[in-house]
Short mmCIF file of C-alpha atoms in Angstrom, two decimals:
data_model
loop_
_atom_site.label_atom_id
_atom_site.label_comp_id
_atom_site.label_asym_id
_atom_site.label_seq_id
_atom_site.Cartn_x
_atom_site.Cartn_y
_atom_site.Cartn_z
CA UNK A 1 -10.06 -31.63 14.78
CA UNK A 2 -10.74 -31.39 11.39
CA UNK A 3 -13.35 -28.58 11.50
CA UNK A 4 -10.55 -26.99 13.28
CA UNK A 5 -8.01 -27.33 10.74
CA UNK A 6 -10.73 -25.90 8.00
CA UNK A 7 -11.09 -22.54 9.66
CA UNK A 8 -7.43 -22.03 10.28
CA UNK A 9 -6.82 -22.79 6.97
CA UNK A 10 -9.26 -20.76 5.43
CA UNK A 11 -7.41 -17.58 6.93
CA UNK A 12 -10.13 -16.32 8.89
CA UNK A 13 -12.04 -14.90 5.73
CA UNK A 14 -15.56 -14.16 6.09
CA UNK A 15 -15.51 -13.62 9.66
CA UNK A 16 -15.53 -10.46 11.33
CA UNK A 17 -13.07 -9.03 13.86
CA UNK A 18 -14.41 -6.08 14.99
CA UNK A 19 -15.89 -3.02 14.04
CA UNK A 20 -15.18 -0.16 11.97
CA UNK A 21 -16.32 3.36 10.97
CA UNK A 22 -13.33 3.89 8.32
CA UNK A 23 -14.42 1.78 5.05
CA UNK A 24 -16.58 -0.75 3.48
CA UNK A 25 -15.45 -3.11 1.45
CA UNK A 26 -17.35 -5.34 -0.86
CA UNK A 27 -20.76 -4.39 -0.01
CA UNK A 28 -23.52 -5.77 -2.56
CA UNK A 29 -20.75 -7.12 -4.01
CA UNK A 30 -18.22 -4.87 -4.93
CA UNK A 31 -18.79 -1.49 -3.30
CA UNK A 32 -15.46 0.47 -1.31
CA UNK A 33 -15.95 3.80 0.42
CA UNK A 34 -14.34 5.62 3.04
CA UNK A 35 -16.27 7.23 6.06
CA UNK A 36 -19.33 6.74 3.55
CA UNK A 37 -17.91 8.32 0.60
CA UNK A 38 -17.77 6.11 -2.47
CA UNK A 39 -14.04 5.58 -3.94
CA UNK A 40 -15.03 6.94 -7.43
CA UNK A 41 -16.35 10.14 -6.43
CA UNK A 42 -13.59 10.46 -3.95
CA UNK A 43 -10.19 9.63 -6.70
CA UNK A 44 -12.23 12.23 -9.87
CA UNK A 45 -13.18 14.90 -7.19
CA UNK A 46 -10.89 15.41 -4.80
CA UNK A 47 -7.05 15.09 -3.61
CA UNK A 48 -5.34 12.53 -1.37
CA UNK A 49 -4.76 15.04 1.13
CA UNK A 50 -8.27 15.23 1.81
CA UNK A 51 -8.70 11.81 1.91
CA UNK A 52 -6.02 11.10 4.50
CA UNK A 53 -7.56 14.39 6.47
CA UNK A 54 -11.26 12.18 6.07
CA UNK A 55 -9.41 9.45 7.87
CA UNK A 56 -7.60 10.91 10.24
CA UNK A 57 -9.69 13.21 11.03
CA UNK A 58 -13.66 12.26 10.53
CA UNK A 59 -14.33 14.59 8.12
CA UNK A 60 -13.62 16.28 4.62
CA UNK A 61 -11.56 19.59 5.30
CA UNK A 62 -12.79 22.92 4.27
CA UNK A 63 -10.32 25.24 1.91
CA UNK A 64 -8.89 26.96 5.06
CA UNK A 65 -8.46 23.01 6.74
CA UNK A 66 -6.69 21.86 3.94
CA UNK A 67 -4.78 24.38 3.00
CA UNK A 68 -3.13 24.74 6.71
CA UNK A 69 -3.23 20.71 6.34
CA UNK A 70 -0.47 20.86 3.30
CA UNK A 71 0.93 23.43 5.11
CA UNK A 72 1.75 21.34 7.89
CA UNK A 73 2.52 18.13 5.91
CA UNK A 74 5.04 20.58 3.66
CA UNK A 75 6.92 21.88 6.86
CA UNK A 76 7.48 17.74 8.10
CA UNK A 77 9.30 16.34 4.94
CA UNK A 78 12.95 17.09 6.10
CA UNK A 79 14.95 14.17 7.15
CA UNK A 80 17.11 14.08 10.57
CA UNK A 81 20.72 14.03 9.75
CA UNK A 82 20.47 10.19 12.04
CA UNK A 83 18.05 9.19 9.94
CA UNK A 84 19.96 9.85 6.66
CA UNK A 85 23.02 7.95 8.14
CA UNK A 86 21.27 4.98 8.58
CA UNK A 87 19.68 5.35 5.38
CA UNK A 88 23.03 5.81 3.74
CA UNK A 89 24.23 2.00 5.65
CA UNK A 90 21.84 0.56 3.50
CA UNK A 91 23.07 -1.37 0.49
CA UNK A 92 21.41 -1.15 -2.97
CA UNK A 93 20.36 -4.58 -3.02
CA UNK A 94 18.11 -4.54 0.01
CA UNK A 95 14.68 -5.01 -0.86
CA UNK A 96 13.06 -0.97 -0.97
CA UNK A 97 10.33 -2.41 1.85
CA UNK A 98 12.80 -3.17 4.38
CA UNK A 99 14.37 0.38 4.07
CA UNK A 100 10.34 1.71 4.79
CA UNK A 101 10.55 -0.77 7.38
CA UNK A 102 13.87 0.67 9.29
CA UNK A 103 13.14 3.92 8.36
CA UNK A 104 10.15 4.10 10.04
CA UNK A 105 11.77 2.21 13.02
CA UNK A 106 14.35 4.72 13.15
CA UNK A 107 11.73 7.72 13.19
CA UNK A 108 10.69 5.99 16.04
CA UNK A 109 13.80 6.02 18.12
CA UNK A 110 14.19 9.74 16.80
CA UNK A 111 10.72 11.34 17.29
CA UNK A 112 9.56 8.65 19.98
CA UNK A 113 5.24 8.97 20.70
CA UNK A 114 5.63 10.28 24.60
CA UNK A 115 1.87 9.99 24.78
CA UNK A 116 -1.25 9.39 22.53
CA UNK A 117 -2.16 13.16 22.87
CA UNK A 118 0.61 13.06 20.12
CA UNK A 119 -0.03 11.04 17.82
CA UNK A 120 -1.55 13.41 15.15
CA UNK A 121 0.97 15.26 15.40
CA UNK A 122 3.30 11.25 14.32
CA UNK A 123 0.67 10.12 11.70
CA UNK A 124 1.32 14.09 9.83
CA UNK A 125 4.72 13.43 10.21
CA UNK A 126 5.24 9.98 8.94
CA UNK A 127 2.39 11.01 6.06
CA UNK A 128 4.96 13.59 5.25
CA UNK A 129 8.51 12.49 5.64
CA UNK A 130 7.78 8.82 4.03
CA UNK A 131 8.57 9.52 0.61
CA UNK A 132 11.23 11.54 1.43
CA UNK A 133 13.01 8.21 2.89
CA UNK A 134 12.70 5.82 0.47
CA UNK A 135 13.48 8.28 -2.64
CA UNK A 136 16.40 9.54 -0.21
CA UNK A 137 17.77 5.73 -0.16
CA UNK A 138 17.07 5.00 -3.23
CA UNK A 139 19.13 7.73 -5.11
CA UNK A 140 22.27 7.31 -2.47
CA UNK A 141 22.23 3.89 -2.54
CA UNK A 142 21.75 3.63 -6.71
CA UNK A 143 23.67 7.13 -8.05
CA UNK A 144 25.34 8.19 -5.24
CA UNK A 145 23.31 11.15 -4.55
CA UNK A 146 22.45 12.91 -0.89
CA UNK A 147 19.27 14.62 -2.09
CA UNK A 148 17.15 17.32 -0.86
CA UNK A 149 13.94 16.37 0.52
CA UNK A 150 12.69 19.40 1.43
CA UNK A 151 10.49 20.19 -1.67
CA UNK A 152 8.23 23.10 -3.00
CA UNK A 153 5.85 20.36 -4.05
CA UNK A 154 1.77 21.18 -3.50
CA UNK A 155 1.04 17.51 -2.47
CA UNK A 156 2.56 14.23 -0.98
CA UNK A 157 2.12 12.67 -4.69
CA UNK A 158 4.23 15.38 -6.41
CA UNK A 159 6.65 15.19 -3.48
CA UNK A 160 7.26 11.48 -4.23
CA UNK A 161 8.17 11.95 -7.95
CA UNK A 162 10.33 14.85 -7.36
CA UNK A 163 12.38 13.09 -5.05
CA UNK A 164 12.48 10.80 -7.03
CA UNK A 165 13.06 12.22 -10.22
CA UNK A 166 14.71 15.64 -9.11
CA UNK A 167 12.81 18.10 -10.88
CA UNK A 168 9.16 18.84 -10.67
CA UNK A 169 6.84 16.58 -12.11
CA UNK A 170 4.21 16.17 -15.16
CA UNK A 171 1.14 17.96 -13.94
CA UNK A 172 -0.75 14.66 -15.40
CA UNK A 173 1.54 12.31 -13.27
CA UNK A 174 0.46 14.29 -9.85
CA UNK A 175 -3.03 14.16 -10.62
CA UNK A 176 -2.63 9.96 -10.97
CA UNK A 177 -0.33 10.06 -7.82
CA UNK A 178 -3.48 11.76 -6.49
CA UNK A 179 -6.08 8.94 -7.47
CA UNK A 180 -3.10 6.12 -6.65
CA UNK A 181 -2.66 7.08 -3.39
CA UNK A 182 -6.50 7.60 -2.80
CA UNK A 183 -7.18 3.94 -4.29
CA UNK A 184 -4.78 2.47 -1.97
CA UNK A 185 -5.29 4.40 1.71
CA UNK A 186 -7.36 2.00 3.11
CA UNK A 187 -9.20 -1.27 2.63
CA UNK A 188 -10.91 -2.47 6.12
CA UNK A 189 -9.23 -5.51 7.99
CA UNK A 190 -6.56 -6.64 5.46
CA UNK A 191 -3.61 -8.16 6.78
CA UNK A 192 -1.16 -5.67 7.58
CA UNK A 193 -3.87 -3.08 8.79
CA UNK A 194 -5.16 -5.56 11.27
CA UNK A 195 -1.41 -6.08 12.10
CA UNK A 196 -1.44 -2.02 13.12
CA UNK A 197 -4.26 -3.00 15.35
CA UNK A 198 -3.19 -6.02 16.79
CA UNK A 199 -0.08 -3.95 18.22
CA UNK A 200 -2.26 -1.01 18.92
CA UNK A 201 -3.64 -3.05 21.19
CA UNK A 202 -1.42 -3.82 23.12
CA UNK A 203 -1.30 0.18 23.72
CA UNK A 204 1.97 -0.13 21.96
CA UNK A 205 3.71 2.99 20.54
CA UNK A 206 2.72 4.72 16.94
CA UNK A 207 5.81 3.73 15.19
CA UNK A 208 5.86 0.29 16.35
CA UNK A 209 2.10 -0.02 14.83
CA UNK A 210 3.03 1.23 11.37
CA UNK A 211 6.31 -0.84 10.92
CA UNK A 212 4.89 -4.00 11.96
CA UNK A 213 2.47 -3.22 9.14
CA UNK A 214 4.99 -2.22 7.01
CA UNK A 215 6.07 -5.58 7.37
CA UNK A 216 3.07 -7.48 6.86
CA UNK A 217 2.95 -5.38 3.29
CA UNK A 218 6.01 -7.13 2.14
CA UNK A 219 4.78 -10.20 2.29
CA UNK A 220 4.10 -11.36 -1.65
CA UNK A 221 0.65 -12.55 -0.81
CA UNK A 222 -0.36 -9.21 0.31
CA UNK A 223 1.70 -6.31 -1.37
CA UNK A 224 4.17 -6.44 -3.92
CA UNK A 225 1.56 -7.95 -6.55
CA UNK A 226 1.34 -4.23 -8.54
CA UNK A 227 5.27 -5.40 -9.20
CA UNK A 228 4.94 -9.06 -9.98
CA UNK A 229 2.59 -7.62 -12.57
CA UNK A 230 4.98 -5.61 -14.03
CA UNK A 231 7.45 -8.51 -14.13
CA UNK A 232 5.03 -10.34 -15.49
CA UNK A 233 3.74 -8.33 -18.67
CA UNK A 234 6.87 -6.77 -19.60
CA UNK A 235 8.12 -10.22 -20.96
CA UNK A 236 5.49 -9.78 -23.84
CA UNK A 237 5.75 -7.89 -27.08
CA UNK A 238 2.53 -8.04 -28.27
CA UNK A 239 -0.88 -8.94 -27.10
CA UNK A 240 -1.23 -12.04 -29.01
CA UNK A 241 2.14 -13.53 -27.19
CA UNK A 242 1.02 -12.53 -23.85
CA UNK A 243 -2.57 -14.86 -24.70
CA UNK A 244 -0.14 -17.88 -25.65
CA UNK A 245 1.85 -17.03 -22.68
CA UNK A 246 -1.09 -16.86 -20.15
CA UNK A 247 -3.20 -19.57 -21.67
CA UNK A 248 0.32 -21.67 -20.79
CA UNK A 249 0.23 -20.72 -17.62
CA UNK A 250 -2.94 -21.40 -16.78
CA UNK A 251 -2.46 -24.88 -18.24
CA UNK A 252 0.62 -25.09 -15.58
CA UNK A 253 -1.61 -23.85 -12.95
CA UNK A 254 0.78 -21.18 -12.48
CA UNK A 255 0.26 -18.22 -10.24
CA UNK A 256 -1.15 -14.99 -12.11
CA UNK A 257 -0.52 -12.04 -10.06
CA UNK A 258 -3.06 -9.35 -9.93
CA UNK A 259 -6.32 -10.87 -10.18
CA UNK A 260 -8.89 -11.63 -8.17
CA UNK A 261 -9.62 -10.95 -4.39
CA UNK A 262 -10.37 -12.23 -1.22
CA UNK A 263 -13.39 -9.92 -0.69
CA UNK A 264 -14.77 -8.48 -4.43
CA UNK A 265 -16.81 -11.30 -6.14
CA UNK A 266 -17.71 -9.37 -9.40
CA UNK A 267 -14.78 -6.28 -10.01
CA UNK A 268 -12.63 -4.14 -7.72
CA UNK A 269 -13.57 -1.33 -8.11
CA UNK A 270 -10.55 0.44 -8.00
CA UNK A 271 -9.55 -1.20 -11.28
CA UNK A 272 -11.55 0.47 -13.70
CA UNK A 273 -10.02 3.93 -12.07
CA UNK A 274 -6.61 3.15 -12.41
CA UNK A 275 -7.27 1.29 -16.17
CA UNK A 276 -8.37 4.83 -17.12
CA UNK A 277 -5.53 6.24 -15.39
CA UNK A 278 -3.49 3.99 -17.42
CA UNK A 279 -4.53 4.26 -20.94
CA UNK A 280 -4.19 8.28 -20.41
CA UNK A 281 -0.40 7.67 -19.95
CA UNK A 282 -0.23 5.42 -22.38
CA UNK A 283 -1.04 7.61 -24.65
CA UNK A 284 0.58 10.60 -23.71
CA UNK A 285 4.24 8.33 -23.81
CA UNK A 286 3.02 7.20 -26.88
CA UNK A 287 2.82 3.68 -25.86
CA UNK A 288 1.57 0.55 -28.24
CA UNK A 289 3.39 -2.52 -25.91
CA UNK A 290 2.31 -2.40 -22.35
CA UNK A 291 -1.28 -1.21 -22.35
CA UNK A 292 -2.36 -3.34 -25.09
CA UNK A 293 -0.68 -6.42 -23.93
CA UNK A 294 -2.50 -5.72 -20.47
CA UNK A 295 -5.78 -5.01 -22.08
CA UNK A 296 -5.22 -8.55 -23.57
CA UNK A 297 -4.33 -10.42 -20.17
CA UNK A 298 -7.19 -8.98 -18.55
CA UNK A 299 -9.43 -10.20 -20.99
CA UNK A 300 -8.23 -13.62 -21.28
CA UNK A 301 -8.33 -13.89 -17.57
CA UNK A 302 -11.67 -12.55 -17.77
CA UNK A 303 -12.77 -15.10 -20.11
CA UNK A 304 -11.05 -18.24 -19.08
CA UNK A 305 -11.52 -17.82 -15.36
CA UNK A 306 -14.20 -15.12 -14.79
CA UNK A 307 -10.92 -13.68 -12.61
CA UNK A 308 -11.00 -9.76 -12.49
CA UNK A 309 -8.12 -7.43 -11.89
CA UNK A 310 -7.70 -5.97 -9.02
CA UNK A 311 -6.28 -2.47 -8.30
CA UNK A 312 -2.47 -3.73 -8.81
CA UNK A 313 -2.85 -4.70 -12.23
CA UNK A 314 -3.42 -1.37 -14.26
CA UNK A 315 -1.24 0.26 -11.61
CA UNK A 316 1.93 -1.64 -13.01
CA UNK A 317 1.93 0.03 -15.95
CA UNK A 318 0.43 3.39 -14.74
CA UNK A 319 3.59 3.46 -12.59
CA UNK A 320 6.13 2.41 -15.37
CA UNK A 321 4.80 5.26 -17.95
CA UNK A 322 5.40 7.69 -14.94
CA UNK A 323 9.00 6.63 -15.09
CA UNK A 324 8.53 4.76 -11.29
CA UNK A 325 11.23 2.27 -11.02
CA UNK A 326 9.32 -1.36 -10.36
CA UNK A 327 11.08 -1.64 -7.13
CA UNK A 328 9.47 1.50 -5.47
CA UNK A 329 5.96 0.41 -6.28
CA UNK A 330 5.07 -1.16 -3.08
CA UNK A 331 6.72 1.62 -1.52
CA UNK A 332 3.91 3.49 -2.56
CA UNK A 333 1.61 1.64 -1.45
CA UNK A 334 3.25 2.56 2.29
CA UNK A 335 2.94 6.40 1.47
CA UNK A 336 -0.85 5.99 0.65
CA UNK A 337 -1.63 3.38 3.40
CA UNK A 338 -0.31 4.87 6.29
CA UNK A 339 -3.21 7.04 6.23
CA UNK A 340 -5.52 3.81 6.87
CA UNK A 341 -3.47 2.26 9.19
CA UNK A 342 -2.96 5.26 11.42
CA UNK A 343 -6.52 6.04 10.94
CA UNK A 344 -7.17 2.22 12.41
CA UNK A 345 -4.89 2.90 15.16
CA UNK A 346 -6.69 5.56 16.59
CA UNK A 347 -10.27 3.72 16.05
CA UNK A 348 -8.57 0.96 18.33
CA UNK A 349 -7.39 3.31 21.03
CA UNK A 350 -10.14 4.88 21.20
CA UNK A 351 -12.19 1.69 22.57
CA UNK A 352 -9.51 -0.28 23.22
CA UNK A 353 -9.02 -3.90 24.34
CA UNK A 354 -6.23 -6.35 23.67
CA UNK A 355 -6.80 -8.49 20.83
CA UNK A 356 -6.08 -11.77 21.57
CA UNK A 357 -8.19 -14.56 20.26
CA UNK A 358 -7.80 -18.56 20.95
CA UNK A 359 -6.42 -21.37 18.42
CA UNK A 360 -7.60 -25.46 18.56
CA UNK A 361 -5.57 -27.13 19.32
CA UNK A 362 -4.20 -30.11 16.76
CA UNK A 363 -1.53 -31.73 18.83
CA UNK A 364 -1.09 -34.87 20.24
CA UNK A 365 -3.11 -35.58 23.44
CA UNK A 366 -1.47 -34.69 27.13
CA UNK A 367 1.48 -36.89 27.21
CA UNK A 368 4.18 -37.81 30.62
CA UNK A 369 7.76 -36.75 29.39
CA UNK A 370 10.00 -39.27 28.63
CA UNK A 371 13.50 -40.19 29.98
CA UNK A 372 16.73 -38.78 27.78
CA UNK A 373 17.72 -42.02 27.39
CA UNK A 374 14.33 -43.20 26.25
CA UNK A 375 13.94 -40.86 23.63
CA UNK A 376 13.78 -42.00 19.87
#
């Protein structure tokens, strides 16, 4: 019984679940890559689009492939006047995940998956149209404003910040939307990807797959830890208060979001791309707080607990200098990893059988049922 209770408790890490063609993670260490492409060359060469075409598709797209890809992802970013009404019913306070969560849902109900001979044609959709719901909620529900979502924007990073922001973005900010959303499209068995396959299996319905991931996200121990970072550094006005301050918490054995991982050992390596990233917008905002004071947690974590950063850290503030409000940062994370998930969802249909493991048991031994009236 107690072995048993060991391995459940340990969260199934380090054992495998399957196979995969998509990604690598940790490798020799600390190694990512996607269909055999390592991240770095893939976020300073190329664009997200051809990283969710990669996925989704096996393969890097030519010119004439991506250009009818953006194409096709530029003609899917309207929203259904149902789905606007429902996005309208949601108050301001609801937490931004839950409105990816129901919007997605309600895609479902709208544009239901007849067959899996459609589901490309879902995946391009939901690709598309995703930051065109959240930024639609999020300036009705905040200013009042029924926007237009239907944008001359190149790619699905300048898309987000111009419905967001209503006009067309920094040329610098699409080119780190770019290397954001290629950072975080997909990372191998994490929890709410292996959610999208668990209900894949089950030969369950596109849109069911991705919100039930969508859900797993929100959980705090999976995403949300790019904005707990935020929350976290933006207390600090200079880099010497932020070492008191985490040097305290340490002490308290407090939780420090945005370090450390359950698969890197040595680095993520995602983390030095986005640090870059980072420091670029720093210093084009003209920036001496944030940066610094992150510079300075890193290295204290670094030093006191040999704990790395891992790709939500930098992104906090990458996102803040870009003008992103903290809320919509896990959001994000949705637009970018839909790619992975969907790309997971058609691995598992493709040689498909239910997933359904065992549990031990840790209950009491077989037991005859007592009377009511002999019950404690």
């Amino acid at each position: 019984m107690a072995e048993a209770k060991q391995l459940s408790g340990a969260g199934l890490r380090g054992q495998s679940a399957g196979e995969t063609a998509l990604c690598t993670v940790g490798q020799s260490g600390s190694g990512l890559t996607y269909r055999g492409y390592d991240i770095k060359a893939l976020a300073d060469q190329v664009e997200f689009e051809e990283v969710a075409y990669l996925l989704l598709y096996g393969k890097l797209p030519n010119v004439q492939e991506l250009q009818d890809y953006k194409a096709r992802l530029k003609s899917m970013r309207g929203l259904p006047a149902a789905l606007k009404t429902v996005l309208e019913q949601i108050p301001a306070n609801a937490h931004p995940m839950d409105v990816m969560r129901t919007g997605c849902s309600m895609l479902g109900n709208l544009e239901t998956e007849a067959d899996f001979g459609q589901q490309h044609q879902h995946i391009d959709r939901m690709l598309a149209v995703f930051p065109s719901i959240i930024n639609y909620w999020y300036n009705f529900a905040h200013y009042g404003k029924r926007i237009e979502t239907e944008t001359d924007a190149d790619s699905i990073g300048e898309h987000f910040l111009w419905t967001l922001h209503g006009k067309q973005p920094d040329p610098l900010h699409v080119k780190v939307m770019h290397a954001s959303l290629i950072l975080y499209a997909e990372h191998e068995f994490n929890a709410s990807t292996f959610t999208a396959r668990v209900c894949a299996s089950t030969l369950s319905d596109i849109h069911s797959c991705i919100t039930g991931a969508i859900g797993s996200l929100r959980g705090p121990l999976h995403g949300g830890a790019n904005e707990a970072a935020m929350a976290m550094i933006s207390q600090w006005q200079t880099p010497d208060e932020a070492e008191d301050a985490i040097m305290g918490m340490l002490a308290r054995k407090d939780k420090i979001m945005g370090f450390g991982h359950a698969i890197y050992r040595d680095s993520d390596p995602r983390n030095a791309i986005i640090k870059a990233w980072s420091k670029q917008l720093s210093e084009q905002v003209g920036d001496t707080v944030l940066f610094p004071v992150s510079e300075r947690v890193e290295a204290v974590m670094w030093r006191e607990k040999k704990l790395f950063c891992n790709a939500d850290f930098f992104h906090a503030s990458a996102y803040h200098f870009m003008g992103i409000p903290t809320e919509l940062f896990t959001p994000i994370f949705v637009c970018s990893r839909v790619s992975g998930w969907a790309a997971h969802v058609i691995e598992q249909r493709a040689n498909n059988r239910i997933i359904r493991p065992s549990a031990d048991y840790t209950g009491p031994d077989e037991r005859p049922v007592p009377g009511l009236e002999d019950r404690d």
